[in-house]
Amino acid sequence: MLDLIKAAFLGFVEGLTEYLPVSSTGHLLLIEHFFGFQDEDFGKSFAVLIQLGAILALLSIYFRKLWLLATHMVTDAYSRRFVIGVLIAFLPAAVVGALAHGFIKDVLFNPWIVCFSLIAGGAVLLYVDQLPLKPKYDEATGFPLPMYFKIGVVQCAAMIPGVSRAGATIVGAMLLGADRRAAAEFSFWLAMPTMVGAFAYDLLKSHAQMTGEHLVVVAVGFVASFIFGWVVVKTFLGYVSRHGFGLFVWWRVIVGTLGLIGLAIFG
């Protein structure tokens, strides 16, 4: 019963943080370190596997747009170019993730790294948010193809837990000429292949751990992740357009600092 409660809470955290620039993986790793499952290997895999709930939340909201892209990409050059752009942006993370999967999970999945990355990433987010940038692109579907690839390269920094996939993508897009809303929306589009790929690869690597008991725990986390991921996707773009990223800077710094204090006291 305790594991189910933990799974529900972790699913809530995953759904709440996956599409915000605060690092869902970093949050999950810290929670698991202090309050997580006794089976540490399963805990690491759980953090990736419950992403499916957040993925499906995003896909359900973007279903109509995805359907239009799928049905028009053969005949419409604009739609086809955007699909190619998303795939180009996804490519760097796919290559780096496949080559460095073992190193990432064995070495970088470390709570100390998470805390320092949360704080440093908050400083970067604050710096970029306050720059006097002059955006050239206000539509995520209209970036130049080389820009999609550069954003994908920047996204690779999120292989370090605590950096944040959404944060890296948004910062990269803004520095390359996107406005806040377009940068945040493209982070949603790029999340689709990136998260599906990470989920599928980790499931392949950890399927042996998926006993009947573990499947129930993952299912509980999945449902919570779906519900709260749906809420965030529906509200995030509007919030960022009006208020910027200040809230998330403080969020990152506070969580990272509390994590360092907890590690210093409890180990």
Short mmCIF file of C-alpha atoms in Angstrom, two decimals:
data_model
loop_
_atom_site.label_atom_id
_atom_site.label_comp_id
_atom_site.label_asym_id
_atom_site.label_seq_id
_atom_site.Cartn_x
_atom_site.Cartn_y
_atom_site.Cartn_z
CA MET A 1 0.00 0.00 0.00
CA LEU A 2 2.85 2.38 0.83
CA ASP A 3 4.37 1.84 -2.62
CA LEU A 4 1.05 2.73 -4.25
CA ILE A 5 0.88 5.99 -2.29
CA LYS A 6 4.45 6.78 -3.32
CA ALA A 7 3.60 5.93 -6.94
CA ALA A 8 0.59 8.28 -6.91
CA PHE A 9 2.70 11.10 -5.45
CA LEU A 10 5.53 10.51 -7.92
CA GLY A 11 3.00 10.46 -10.77
CA PHE A 12 1.64 13.78 -9.55
CA VAL A 13 5.16 15.25 -9.50
CA GLU A 14 5.93 13.82 -12.97
CA GLY A 15 2.77 15.25 -14.51
CA LEU A 16 3.22 18.61 -12.79
CA THR A 17 6.88 19.06 -13.75
CA GLU A 18 7.38 17.26 -17.09
CA TYR A 19 6.46 20.21 -19.31
CA LEU A 20 7.72 22.95 -16.99
CA PRO A 21 11.36 24.12 -17.11
CA VAL A 22 12.12 22.60 -13.69
CA SER A 23 13.29 19.02 -14.53
CA SER A 24 10.79 16.28 -13.82
CA THR A 25 13.54 13.65 -13.70
CA GLY A 26 15.50 15.71 -11.19
CA HIS A 27 12.45 16.06 -8.93
CA LEU A 28 11.66 12.35 -9.13
CA LEU A 29 15.24 11.37 -8.35
CA LEU A 30 15.33 13.58 -5.25
CA ILE A 31 11.98 12.28 -4.00
CA GLU A 32 13.04 8.69 -4.62
CA HIS A 33 16.35 9.29 -2.84
CA PHE A 34 14.67 10.50 0.35
CA PHE A 35 11.31 8.70 0.23
CA GLY A 36 11.44 6.28 -2.69
CA PHE A 37 11.15 2.58 -3.40
CA GLN A 38 13.42 0.08 -1.67
CA ASP A 39 14.24 -1.43 -5.07
CA GLU A 40 16.52 1.34 -6.37
CA ASP A 41 16.82 -0.12 -9.89
CA PHE A 42 13.05 -0.19 -10.24
CA GLY A 43 12.86 3.35 -8.84
CA LYS A 44 15.14 4.64 -11.60
CA SER A 45 13.10 2.89 -14.29
CA PHE A 46 9.82 4.01 -12.72
CA ALA A 47 10.84 7.64 -13.23
CA VAL A 48 10.99 7.06 -16.98
CA LEU A 49 8.10 4.61 -17.32
CA ILE A 50 5.46 6.88 -15.76
CA GLN A 51 6.33 9.50 -18.37
CA LEU A 52 3.90 7.60 -20.59
CA GLY A 53 1.03 9.22 -18.70
CA ALA A 54 2.37 12.71 -19.37
CA ILE A 55 3.09 11.75 -22.99
CA LEU A 56 -0.49 10.60 -23.56
CA ALA A 57 -1.81 13.77 -21.91
CA LEU A 58 0.16 15.85 -24.41
CA LEU A 59 -0.89 13.67 -27.35
CA SER A 60 -4.56 13.88 -26.37
CA ILE A 61 -4.44 17.69 -26.32
CA TYR A 62 -2.48 17.92 -29.58
CA PHE A 63 -4.41 15.14 -31.32
CA ARG A 64 -6.17 17.43 -33.78
CA LYS A 65 -2.94 19.22 -34.73
CA LEU A 66 -1.14 15.88 -35.07
CA TRP A 67 -3.93 14.54 -37.27
CA LEU A 68 -3.78 17.60 -39.53
CA LEU A 69 -0.01 17.25 -39.85
CA ALA A 70 -0.28 13.55 -40.65
CA THR A 71 -2.95 14.08 -43.30
CA HIS A 72 -1.34 17.14 -44.90
CA MET A 73 2.37 16.39 -44.78
CA VAL A 74 2.33 14.57 -48.12
CA THR A 75 0.67 17.39 -50.02
CA ASP A 76 1.54 20.48 -47.95
CA ALA A 77 5.21 21.56 -48.01
CA TYR A 78 4.84 23.69 -44.85
CA SER A 79 3.50 20.77 -42.80
CA ARG A 80 6.13 18.44 -44.23
CA ARG A 81 8.94 20.86 -43.40
CA PHE A 82 7.77 21.12 -39.78
CA VAL A 83 7.62 17.34 -39.34
CA ILE A 84 11.14 17.11 -40.75
CA GLY A 85 12.20 19.91 -38.40
CA VAL A 86 10.91 18.05 -35.33
CA LEU A 87 12.68 14.86 -36.42
CA ILE A 88 15.90 16.79 -37.01
CA ALA A 89 15.63 18.31 -33.53
CA PHE A 90 15.01 14.87 -32.03
CA LEU A 91 18.03 13.25 -33.70
CA PRO A 92 20.84 14.55 -31.40
CA ALA A 93 19.09 13.36 -28.23
CA ALA A 94 18.33 9.99 -29.82
CA VAL A 95 21.98 9.42 -30.69
CA VAL A 96 23.43 10.70 -27.41
CA GLY A 97 20.79 8.93 -25.33
CA ALA A 98 21.40 5.57 -27.01
CA LEU A 99 25.20 5.83 -26.78
CA ALA A 100 25.35 7.16 -23.21
CA HIS A 101 22.33 5.41 -21.64
CA GLY A 102 24.41 3.40 -19.16
CA PHE A 103 26.58 6.35 -18.14
CA ILE A 104 23.54 8.58 -17.68
CA LYS A 105 21.70 6.17 -15.39
CA ASP A 106 24.74 4.87 -13.49
CA VAL A 107 26.67 8.13 -13.03
CA LEU A 108 24.50 11.19 -13.73
CA PHE A 109 21.42 9.93 -11.89
CA ASN A 110 22.94 11.35 -8.71
CA PRO A 111 21.07 13.59 -6.24
CA TRP A 112 24.06 15.91 -5.77
CA ILE A 113 24.26 16.49 -9.52
CA VAL A 114 20.51 17.08 -9.61
CA CYS A 115 20.63 19.78 -6.93
CA PHE A 116 23.52 21.70 -8.47
CA SER A 117 21.92 21.41 -11.92
CA LEU A 118 18.60 22.75 -10.62
CA ILE A 119 20.28 25.83 -9.15
CA ALA A 120 22.59 26.45 -12.12
CA GLY A 121 19.72 25.93 -14.57
CA GLY A 122 17.63 28.43 -12.64
CA ALA A 123 20.39 31.02 -13.01
CA VAL A 124 20.57 30.37 -16.76
CA LEU A 125 16.78 30.61 -17.12
CA LEU A 126 16.73 33.91 -15.21
CA TYR A 127 19.57 35.30 -17.32
CA VAL A 128 17.91 34.39 -20.62
CA ASP A 129 14.48 35.59 -19.48
CA GLN A 130 15.91 39.05 -18.71
CA LEU A 131 17.95 39.43 -21.89
CA PRO A 132 16.70 42.17 -24.27
CA LEU A 133 16.02 39.59 -26.98
CA LYS A 134 14.31 40.58 -30.21
CA PRO A 135 12.31 37.52 -31.30
CA LYS A 136 12.08 36.77 -35.01
CA TYR A 137 9.72 33.80 -34.80
CA ASP A 138 6.33 33.63 -33.09
CA GLU A 139 5.25 30.25 -34.48
CA ALA A 140 6.94 26.97 -33.53
CA THR A 141 6.09 25.61 -36.97
CA GLY A 142 8.03 28.34 -38.75
CA PHE A 143 11.61 27.97 -37.51
CA PRO A 144 14.36 27.46 -40.12
CA LEU A 145 15.54 23.85 -40.41
CA PRO A 146 19.07 24.59 -39.07
CA MET A 147 17.44 26.18 -36.02
CA TYR A 148 15.54 22.96 -35.27
CA PHE A 149 18.80 21.03 -35.28
CA LYS A 150 20.52 23.56 -32.99
CA ILE A 151 17.64 23.35 -30.51
CA GLY A 152 18.02 19.57 -30.58
CA VAL A 153 21.71 19.88 -29.77
CA VAL A 154 20.92 22.15 -26.81
CA GLN A 155 18.32 19.65 -25.62
CA CYS A 156 21.12 17.11 -25.10
CA ALA A 157 22.18 19.10 -22.03
CA ALA A 158 19.02 17.73 -20.40
CA MET A 159 20.65 14.29 -20.28
CA ILE A 160 22.00 15.67 -17.00
CA PRO A 161 19.16 15.26 -14.47
CA GLY A 162 18.18 18.62 -13.06
CA VAL A 163 18.84 20.55 -16.26
CA SER A 164 15.30 20.02 -17.65
CA ARG A 165 14.43 18.96 -21.17
CA ALA A 166 11.77 21.67 -21.43
CA GLY A 167 14.13 24.26 -19.95
CA ALA A 168 16.98 23.44 -22.34
CA THR A 169 14.65 23.45 -25.35
CA ILE A 170 13.01 26.74 -24.38
CA VAL A 171 16.31 28.49 -23.64
CA GLY A 172 17.84 27.23 -26.89
CA ALA A 173 14.85 28.35 -28.94
CA MET A 174 14.74 31.80 -27.34
CA LEU A 175 18.45 32.40 -27.87
CA LEU A 176 17.99 31.40 -31.50
CA GLY A 177 15.17 33.89 -32.11
CA ALA A 178 11.88 32.41 -30.86
CA ASP A 179 9.55 34.31 -28.57
CA ARG A 180 8.58 32.77 -25.20
CA ARG A 181 5.33 31.21 -26.37
CA ALA A 182 6.78 29.71 -29.57
CA ALA A 183 9.78 28.36 -27.63
CA ALA A 184 7.54 26.78 -25.00
CA GLU A 185 5.22 25.29 -27.62
CA PHE A 186 8.10 23.78 -29.56
CA SER A 187 9.25 22.15 -26.34
CA PHE A 188 5.87 20.34 -26.40
CA TRP A 189 6.34 19.20 -29.99
CA LEU A 190 9.87 18.00 -29.37
CA ALA A 191 8.77 16.22 -26.21
CA MET A 192 6.63 13.82 -28.27
CA PRO A 193 9.38 11.86 -30.07
CA THR A 194 11.94 12.45 -27.29
CA MET A 195 9.78 11.09 -24.48
CA VAL A 196 8.33 8.25 -26.56
CA GLY A 197 11.87 7.23 -27.52
CA ALA A 198 13.14 7.42 -23.93
CA PHE A 199 10.14 5.45 -22.69
CA ALA A 200 10.49 2.73 -25.31
CA TYR A 201 14.25 2.39 -24.82
CA ASP A 202 14.02 2.23 -21.03
CA LEU A 203 11.14 -0.24 -21.18
CA LEU A 204 13.26 -2.47 -23.42
CA LYS A 205 16.15 -2.24 -20.95
CA SER A 206 14.07 -2.80 -17.81
CA HIS A 207 11.23 -5.09 -18.94
CA ALA A 208 12.53 -7.88 -16.72
CA GLN A 209 11.69 -5.78 -13.67
CA MET A 210 8.06 -5.44 -14.71
CA THR A 211 6.53 -8.06 -12.43
CA GLY A 212 2.83 -8.04 -11.71
CA GLU A 213 3.38 -6.03 -8.54
CA HIS A 214 5.51 -3.47 -10.36
CA LEU A 215 2.96 -3.11 -13.16
CA VAL A 216 0.28 -2.05 -10.68
CA VAL A 217 2.62 0.53 -9.14
CA VAL A 218 3.51 1.91 -12.58
CA ALA A 219 -0.20 2.05 -13.53
CA VAL A 220 -1.01 4.19 -10.48
CA GLY A 221 1.84 6.56 -11.29
CA PHE A 222 0.72 6.63 -14.92
CA VAL A 223 -2.82 7.79 -14.09
CA ALA A 224 -1.60 10.57 -11.79
CA SER A 225 0.97 11.62 -14.38
CA PHE A 226 -1.70 11.81 -17.10
CA ILE A 227 -4.10 13.95 -15.07
CA PHE A 228 -1.60 16.55 -13.90
CA GLY A 229 0.32 16.55 -17.19
CA TRP A 230 -2.93 17.41 -18.98
CA VAL A 231 -3.57 20.35 -16.65
CA VAL A 232 -0.06 21.75 -17.13
CA VAL A 233 -0.11 21.50 -20.92
CA LYS A 234 -3.46 23.30 -21.04
CA THR A 235 -2.26 26.21 -18.90
CA PHE A 236 1.51 26.59 -19.39
CA LEU A 237 1.64 28.52 -22.69
CA GLY A 238 -0.76 31.17 -21.48
CA TYR A 239 1.09 31.58 -18.18
CA VAL A 240 4.52 31.92 -19.82
CA SER A 241 3.23 34.45 -22.35
CA ARG A 242 1.94 36.68 -19.55
CA HIS A 243 4.45 36.17 -16.74
CA GLY A 244 7.74 34.77 -18.08
CA PHE A 245 9.85 32.24 -16.17
CA GLY A 246 10.48 33.97 -12.83
CA LEU A 247 8.33 31.51 -10.86
CA PHE A 248 10.26 28.56 -12.23
CA VAL A 249 13.61 30.16 -11.43
CA TRP A 250 12.62 30.41 -7.75
CA TRP A 251 11.13 26.92 -7.87
CA ARG A 252 14.40 25.45 -9.14
CA VAL A 253 16.60 27.34 -6.67
CA ILE A 254 14.43 26.46 -3.65
CA VAL A 255 14.18 22.76 -4.52
CA GLY A 256 17.89 22.54 -5.33
CA THR A 257 18.87 24.30 -2.10
CA LEU A 258 16.55 22.17 0.05
CA GLY A 259 17.93 19.09 -1.66
CA LEU A 260 21.52 20.08 -0.83
CA ILE A 261 20.55 20.72 2.81
CA GLY A 262 18.81 17.35 2.99
CA LEU A 263 21.80 15.57 1.47
CA ALA A 264 24.18 17.30 3.86
CA ILE A 265 22.09 16.30 6.87
CA PHE A 266 20.77 12.86 5.92
CA GLY A 267 23.17 11.75 3.16
#
